[in-house]
């Protein structure tokens, strides 16, 4: 049995300038309505059009759905950028957004009050409610404000996507140029690049890299390659507290477990 079946994903029209061009065909269609693009694929792998992965990596908002197919239930998918550089995602399988009568009867039999049952119903439905705002209400300026809360390497790679295009979207926390530990200037400003190898099981959290730049203003946290994390410390900071920055890199790369310290600590 094939694992390819119908799926579609929608996103704001302005987002296309950051994405690889979607080549349409007899199985892949592109439609625009009210400033929203919908890409549908009759034979998407697991019902997920290829562009969905790009949207997730870049942090672009989307709505999607997959058809029911043999043992695969139909699903609805949502992605929205959120506060503090986070990206919220929600997947709801068919039927999960409906209350089961048996559950309500069981609560009545248990002697739950009407207020308790109502609260449970609202909580259950809220967990499956589509993420907001609506795609047509989200502007590029809204998204760029979110991008500006991310690590510098993410911001630079987003700019490259728009200006130059990068084919398939890779990890936007990866350095855009080859780097080695020592003096480096990946973003034009000379600094000291400190690197640490990642254990094979460890994935460096993008949120931790974003947070590192908030803890230590002026630094740039990034991935040097698939096995190495790094931080660029500007020359003017080398006398004020590079040890605390290096300790934070050790923690997020999986080399130590101590909590981070800010330069002020």
mmCIF file of C-alpha atoms in Angstrom:
data_model
loop_
_atom_site.group_PDB
_atom_site.id
_atom_site.type_symbol
_atom_site.label_atom_id
_atom_site.label_comp_id
_atom_site.label_asym_id
_atom_site.label_seq_id
_atom_site.Cartn_x
_atom_site.Cartn_y
_atom_site.Cartn_z
ATOM 1 C CA UNK A 1 0.000 0.000 0.000
ATOM 2 C CA UNK A 2 1.318 3.449 -0.916
ATOM 3 C CA UNK A 3 1.804 6.089 1.776
ATOM 4 C CA UNK A 4 1.074 8.867 -0.707
ATOM 5 C CA UNK A 5 -2.322 10.484 -0.630
ATOM 6 C CA UNK A 6 -4.084 13.856 -0.814
ATOM 7 C CA UNK A 7 -3.001 16.771 1.345
ATOM 8 C CA UNK A 8 -3.044 20.549 1.135
ATOM 9 C CA UNK A 9 -1.471 23.501 2.898
ATOM 10 C CA UNK A 10 -2.337 27.210 2.829
ATOM 11 C CA UNK A 11 -0.215 30.258 3.705
ATOM 12 C CA UNK A 12 -0.199 34.028 3.091
ATOM 13 C CA UNK A 13 0.646 35.107 -0.449
ATOM 14 C CA UNK A 14 3.510 37.342 0.773
ATOM 15 C CA UNK A 15 5.241 34.243 2.192
ATOM 16 C CA UNK A 16 6.012 32.946 -1.312
ATOM 17 C CA UNK A 17 8.986 35.310 -1.636
ATOM 18 C CA UNK A 18 10.764 33.312 1.102
ATOM 19 C CA UNK A 19 9.911 29.875 -0.302
ATOM 20 C CA UNK A 20 11.246 27.744 -3.157
ATOM 21 C CA UNK A 21 9.006 27.956 -6.201
ATOM 22 C CA UNK A 22 6.357 25.248 -6.216
ATOM 23 C CA UNK A 23 6.234 23.557 -9.604
ATOM 24 C CA UNK A 24 2.639 22.689 -10.474
ATOM 25 C CA UNK A 25 1.688 19.547 -12.349
ATOM 26 C CA UNK A 26 -1.250 17.216 -12.897
ATOM 27 C CA UNK A 27 -1.006 16.171 -9.209
ATOM 28 C CA UNK A 28 0.178 19.464 -7.639
ATOM 29 C CA UNK A 29 -2.088 22.521 -7.837
ATOM 30 C CA UNK A 30 -1.693 26.130 -6.704
ATOM 31 C CA UNK A 31 -4.681 28.374 -5.968
ATOM 32 C CA UNK A 32 -4.886 31.940 -4.637
ATOM 33 C CA UNK A 33 -7.900 33.377 -2.842
ATOM 34 C CA UNK A 34 -8.158 36.441 -0.579
ATOM 35 C CA UNK A 35 -4.382 36.796 -0.341
ATOM 36 C CA UNK A 36 -3.876 33.161 0.688
ATOM 37 C CA UNK A 37 -2.083 30.526 -1.395
ATOM 38 C CA UNK A 38 -3.183 26.892 -1.225
ATOM 39 C CA UNK A 39 -0.935 24.123 -2.508
ATOM 40 C CA UNK A 40 -2.606 20.745 -2.920
ATOM 41 C CA UNK A 41 -0.894 17.479 -3.795
ATOM 42 C CA UNK A 42 -2.872 14.394 -4.825
ATOM 43 C CA UNK A 43 0.093 12.147 -3.976
ATOM 44 C CA UNK A 44 1.833 13.880 -1.057
ATOM 45 C CA UNK A 45 3.980 11.628 1.138
ATOM 46 C CA UNK A 46 1.863 10.843 4.234
ATOM 47 C CA UNK A 47 -0.490 13.539 2.928
ATOM 48 C CA UNK A 48 2.033 16.312 3.647
ATOM 49 C CA UNK A 49 2.968 18.572 0.695
ATOM 50 C CA UNK A 50 6.720 19.242 0.448
ATOM 51 C CA UNK A 51 6.281 22.960 1.078
ATOM 52 C CA UNK A 52 4.977 22.231 4.592
ATOM 53 C CA UNK A 53 8.476 21.384 5.816
ATOM 54 C CA UNK A 54 9.799 24.666 4.441
ATOM 55 C CA UNK A 55 7.048 26.625 6.185
ATOM 56 C CA UNK A 56 7.886 24.945 9.504
ATOM 57 C CA UNK A 57 11.643 25.555 9.191
ATOM 58 C CA UNK A 58 11.179 29.239 8.356
ATOM 59 C CA UNK A 59 8.383 29.813 10.885
ATOM 60 C CA UNK A 60 5.811 30.954 8.336
ATOM 61 C CA UNK A 61 2.131 30.612 9.318
ATOM 62 C CA UNK A 62 0.076 27.886 7.688
ATOM 63 C CA UNK A 63 -3.138 25.863 7.771
ATOM 64 C CA UNK A 64 -3.210 22.357 6.318
ATOM 65 C CA UNK A 65 -5.234 19.201 6.031
ATOM 66 C CA UNK A 66 -4.829 15.602 4.922
ATOM 67 C CA UNK A 67 -7.417 13.201 3.585
ATOM 68 C CA UNK A 68 -8.429 10.025 5.399
ATOM 69 C CA UNK A 69 -6.542 7.139 3.797
ATOM 70 C CA UNK A 70 -6.832 3.523 5.009
ATOM 71 C CA UNK A 71 -5.332 3.519 8.550
ATOM 72 C CA UNK A 72 -4.406 7.208 8.311
ATOM 73 C CA UNK A 73 -7.126 9.438 9.809
ATOM 74 C CA UNK A 74 -7.908 12.764 8.192
ATOM 75 C CA UNK A 75 -6.161 15.619 9.980
ATOM 76 C CA UNK A 76 -6.126 19.389 10.226
ATOM 77 C CA UNK A 77 -2.826 21.174 10.900
ATOM 78 C CA UNK A 78 -2.030 24.701 12.020
ATOM 79 C CA UNK A 79 1.195 26.642 12.548
ATOM 80 C CA UNK A 80 1.606 30.163 13.938
ATOM 81 C CA UNK A 81 4.617 32.140 15.139
ATOM 82 C CA UNK A 82 4.282 33.124 18.787
ATOM 83 C CA UNK A 83 5.907 35.216 21.520
ATOM 84 C CA UNK A 84 9.593 34.882 22.461
ATOM 85 C CA UNK A 85 10.520 33.421 19.083
ATOM 86 C CA UNK A 86 8.394 30.311 19.521
ATOM 87 C CA UNK A 87 6.366 28.595 16.808
ATOM 88 C CA UNK A 88 3.126 26.904 17.831
ATOM 89 C CA UNK A 89 1.860 23.874 15.920
ATOM 90 C CA UNK A 90 -1.366 21.927 16.308
ATOM 91 C CA UNK A 91 -2.508 18.700 14.642
ATOM 92 C CA UNK A 92 -6.123 17.594 15.105
ATOM 93 C CA UNK A 93 -7.291 14.217 13.814
ATOM 94 C CA UNK A 94 -10.836 13.809 12.548
ATOM 95 C CA UNK A 95 -13.181 13.313 15.486
ATOM 96 C CA UNK A 96 -10.910 14.881 18.101
ATOM 97 C CA UNK A 97 -12.758 18.175 17.741
ATOM 98 C CA UNK A 98 -16.056 16.540 18.720
ATOM 99 C CA UNK A 99 -17.252 15.791 22.232
ATOM 100 C CA UNK A 100 -18.069 12.157 22.933
ATOM 101 C CA UNK A 101 -21.498 11.601 24.444
ATOM 102 C CA UNK A 102 -20.142 8.707 26.489
ATOM 103 C CA UNK A 103 -17.645 10.971 28.237
ATOM 104 C CA UNK A 104 -20.385 13.410 29.221
ATOM 105 C CA UNK A 105 -22.656 10.608 30.450
ATOM 106 C CA UNK A 106 -19.792 9.227 32.555
ATOM 107 C CA UNK A 107 -19.276 12.638 34.166
ATOM 108 C CA UNK A 108 -22.998 12.860 34.956
ATOM 109 C CA UNK A 109 -22.891 9.374 36.500
ATOM 110 C CA UNK A 110 -19.936 10.495 38.631
ATOM 111 C CA UNK A 111 -22.038 13.340 40.012
ATOM 112 C CA UNK A 112 -20.101 16.149 38.326
ATOM 113 C CA UNK A 113 -21.827 19.519 38.465
ATOM 114 C CA UNK A 114 -23.139 21.272 35.361
ATOM 115 C CA UNK A 115 -20.453 23.933 35.813
ATOM 116 C CA UNK A 116 -17.714 21.256 35.893
ATOM 117 C CA UNK A 117 -19.073 19.544 32.790
ATOM 118 C CA UNK A 118 -19.347 22.853 30.945
ATOM 119 C CA UNK A 119 -15.779 23.765 31.900
ATOM 120 C CA UNK A 120 -14.525 20.371 30.683
ATOM 121 C CA UNK A 121 -16.352 20.777 27.376
ATOM 122 C CA UNK A 122 -14.879 24.228 26.787
ATOM 123 C CA UNK A 123 -11.357 23.047 27.699
ATOM 124 C CA UNK A 124 -11.601 20.006 25.406
ATOM 125 C CA UNK A 125 -12.843 22.036 22.445
ATOM 126 C CA UNK A 126 -10.319 24.838 23.048
ATOM 127 C CA UNK A 127 -7.474 22.331 22.754
ATOM 128 C CA UNK A 128 -8.634 21.496 19.228
ATOM 129 C CA UNK A 129 -9.596 25.000 18.117
ATOM 130 C CA UNK A 130 -7.749 26.341 15.049
ATOM 131 C CA UNK A 131 -4.797 28.564 15.834
ATOM 132 C CA UNK A 132 -5.302 32.282 15.247
ATOM 133 C CA UNK A 133 -5.182 34.850 13.749
ATOM 134 C CA UNK A 134 -6.576 33.937 10.331
ATOM 135 C CA UNK A 135 -3.956 33.646 7.593
ATOM 136 C CA UNK A 136 -5.399 36.577 5.640
ATOM 137 C CA UNK A 137 -5.026 38.773 8.734
ATOM 138 C CA UNK A 138 -1.288 38.081 9.203
ATOM 139 C CA UNK A 139 1.006 40.624 7.548
ATOM 140 C CA UNK A 140 4.621 40.310 6.505
ATOM 141 C CA UNK A 141 5.424 43.067 9.017
ATOM 142 C CA UNK A 142 3.925 40.929 11.808
ATOM 143 C CA UNK A 143 6.141 38.021 10.824
ATOM 144 C CA UNK A 144 9.299 40.135 10.412
ATOM 145 C CA UNK A 145 8.761 41.510 13.927
ATOM 146 C CA UNK A 146 8.833 37.876 15.105
ATOM 147 C CA UNK A 147 11.942 37.156 13.014
ATOM 148 C CA UNK A 148 13.686 40.044 14.771
ATOM 149 C CA UNK A 149 13.320 38.194 18.092
ATOM 150 C CA UNK A 150 15.343 35.276 16.690
ATOM 151 C CA UNK A 151 19.102 34.669 16.674
ATOM 152 C CA UNK A 152 21.170 36.729 14.237
ATOM 153 C CA UNK A 153 22.042 33.717 12.075
ATOM 154 C CA UNK A 154 18.306 33.027 11.610
ATOM 155 C CA UNK A 155 17.674 36.657 10.639
ATOM 156 C CA UNK A 156 20.570 36.679 8.172
ATOM 157 C CA UNK A 157 19.441 33.440 6.548
ATOM 158 C CA UNK A 158 15.867 34.742 6.223
ATOM 159 C CA UNK A 159 17.249 37.812 4.445
ATOM 160 C CA UNK A 160 19.203 35.526 2.101
ATOM 161 C CA UNK A 161 16.046 33.581 1.323
ATOM 162 C CA UNK A 162 14.324 36.745 0.162
ATOM 163 C CA UNK A 163 17.263 38.320 -1.668
ATOM 164 C CA UNK A 164 19.004 35.330 -3.183
ATOM 165 C CA UNK A 165 16.882 32.252 -2.773
ATOM 166 C CA UNK A 166 18.376 29.092 -1.309
ATOM 167 C CA UNK A 167 16.596 26.264 -3.142
ATOM 168 C CA UNK A 168 15.313 23.841 -0.573
ATOM 169 C CA UNK A 169 15.181 25.486 2.832
ATOM 170 C CA UNK A 170 17.832 24.163 5.205
ATOM 171 C CA UNK A 171 18.323 24.747 8.929
ATOM 172 C CA UNK A 172 18.254 28.536 9.310
ATOM 173 C CA UNK A 173 20.451 28.315 12.417
ATOM 174 C CA UNK A 174 23.321 26.926 10.332
ATOM 175 C CA UNK A 175 26.159 29.319 9.489
ATOM 176 C CA UNK A 176 25.835 30.618 5.922
ATOM 177 C CA UNK A 177 29.599 30.186 5.382
ATOM 178 C CA UNK A 178 32.195 27.583 6.509
ATOM 179 C CA UNK A 179 33.651 28.477 9.915
ATOM 180 C CA UNK A 180 36.371 27.278 12.254
ATOM 181 C CA UNK A 181 37.019 28.137 15.891
ATOM 182 C CA UNK A 182 39.062 31.308 16.368
ATOM 183 C CA UNK A 183 38.757 34.771 14.883
ATOM 184 C CA UNK A 184 35.848 34.971 12.444
ATOM 185 C CA UNK A 185 33.468 37.495 10.892
ATOM 186 C CA UNK A 186 30.457 35.590 9.486
ATOM 187 C CA UNK A 187 28.242 38.684 9.729
ATOM 188 C CA UNK A 188 30.840 41.358 8.991
ATOM 189 C CA UNK A 189 31.926 42.059 12.585
ATOM 190 C CA UNK A 190 35.132 40.394 13.797
ATOM 191 C CA UNK A 191 34.817 38.249 16.908
ATOM 192 C CA UNK A 192 36.049 35.125 18.629
ATOM 193 C CA UNK A 193 34.190 31.997 17.570
ATOM 194 C CA UNK A 194 33.976 29.439 20.371
ATOM 195 C CA UNK A 195 32.736 25.993 19.311
ATOM 196 C CA UNK A 196 31.617 22.829 21.083
ATOM 197 C CA UNK A 197 30.852 19.388 19.597
ATOM 198 C CA UNK A 198 27.313 18.107 20.065
ATOM 199 C CA UNK A 199 26.725 14.586 21.383
ATOM 200 C CA UNK A 200 25.050 12.512 18.706
ATOM 201 C CA UNK A 201 21.756 12.443 20.611
ATOM 202 C CA UNK A 202 21.631 16.196 21.246
ATOM 203 C CA UNK A 203 19.676 18.691 19.205
ATOM 204 C CA UNK A 204 20.502 22.277 20.096
ATOM 205 C CA UNK A 205 17.222 24.075 20.732
ATOM 206 C CA UNK A 206 16.596 27.119 18.521
ATOM 207 C CA UNK A 207 14.824 28.749 21.465
ATOM 208 C CA UNK A 208 17.979 28.300 23.592
ATOM 209 C CA UNK A 209 20.071 29.987 20.904
ATOM 210 C CA UNK A 210 17.568 32.858 20.728
ATOM 211 C CA UNK A 211 17.624 33.120 24.515
ATOM 212 C CA UNK A 212 21.428 33.118 24.555
ATOM 213 C CA UNK A 213 21.484 36.300 22.514
ATOM 214 C CA UNK A 214 19.056 37.910 24.927
ATOM 215 C CA UNK A 215 21.150 36.833 27.934
ATOM 216 C CA UNK A 216 24.377 38.022 26.321
ATOM 217 C CA UNK A 217 23.589 40.983 24.014
ATOM 218 C CA UNK A 218 26.008 41.279 21.109
ATOM 219 C CA UNK A 219 26.807 37.563 20.856
ATOM 220 C CA UNK A 220 25.679 35.333 17.985
ATOM 221 C CA UNK A 221 24.769 31.697 18.639
ATOM 222 C CA UNK A 222 24.729 29.367 15.641
ATOM 223 C CA UNK A 223 25.402 25.897 14.295
ATOM 224 C CA UNK A 224 28.815 25.632 12.640
ATOM 225 C CA UNK A 225 27.832 22.297 11.087
ATOM 226 C CA UNK A 226 25.557 19.355 11.867
ATOM 227 C CA UNK A 227 27.821 18.220 14.713
ATOM 228 C CA UNK A 228 29.070 21.526 16.135
ATOM 229 C CA UNK A 229 27.453 24.460 17.950
ATOM 230 C CA UNK A 230 29.172 27.809 18.357
ATOM 231 C CA UNK A 231 28.952 31.343 19.627
ATOM 232 C CA UNK A 232 30.602 34.421 18.154
ATOM 233 C CA UNK A 233 31.772 36.787 20.907
ATOM 234 C CA UNK A 234 32.511 40.343 19.700
ATOM 235 C CA UNK A 235 36.014 41.624 20.372
ATOM 236 C CA UNK A 236 34.786 44.324 22.748
ATOM 237 C CA UNK A 237 33.209 41.660 24.998
ATOM 238 C CA UNK A 238 36.291 39.502 25.433
ATOM 239 C CA UNK A 239 37.426 41.387 28.513
ATOM 240 C CA UNK A 240 34.008 41.542 30.196
ATOM 241 C CA UNK A 241 32.715 38.001 30.481
ATOM 242 C CA UNK A 242 33.436 35.392 27.805
ATOM 243 C CA UNK A 243 33.489 32.617 30.415
ATOM 244 C CA UNK A 244 29.760 32.966 31.146
ATOM 245 C CA UNK A 245 28.982 32.891 27.412
ATOM 246 C CA UNK A 246 31.100 29.763 26.928
ATOM 247 C CA UNK A 247 29.379 28.088 29.898
ATOM 248 C CA UNK A 248 25.986 28.724 28.318
ATOM 249 C CA UNK A 249 27.224 27.216 25.038
ATOM 250 C CA UNK A 250 28.431 24.163 26.977
ATOM 251 C CA UNK A 251 24.962 23.750 28.462
ATOM 252 C CA UNK A 252 22.874 24.103 25.302
ATOM 253 C CA UNK A 253 25.233 21.876 23.284
ATOM 254 C CA UNK A 254 24.792 19.050 25.797
ATOM 255 C CA UNK A 255 28.272 19.115 27.303
ATOM 256 C CA UNK A 256 27.348 20.220 30.857
ATOM 257 C CA UNK A 257 24.150 20.551 32.869
ATOM 258 C CA UNK A 258 24.803 23.708 34.903
ATOM 259 C CA UNK A 259 22.306 26.571 34.549
ATOM 260 C CA UNK A 260 23.412 29.589 32.469
ATOM 261 C CA UNK A 261 24.725 32.787 34.000
ATOM 262 C CA UNK A 262 24.241 36.222 32.518
ATOM 263 C CA UNK A 263 27.127 38.649 32.226
ATOM 264 C CA UNK A 264 25.642 40.549 35.145
ATOM 265 C CA UNK A 265 25.826 37.524 37.478
#
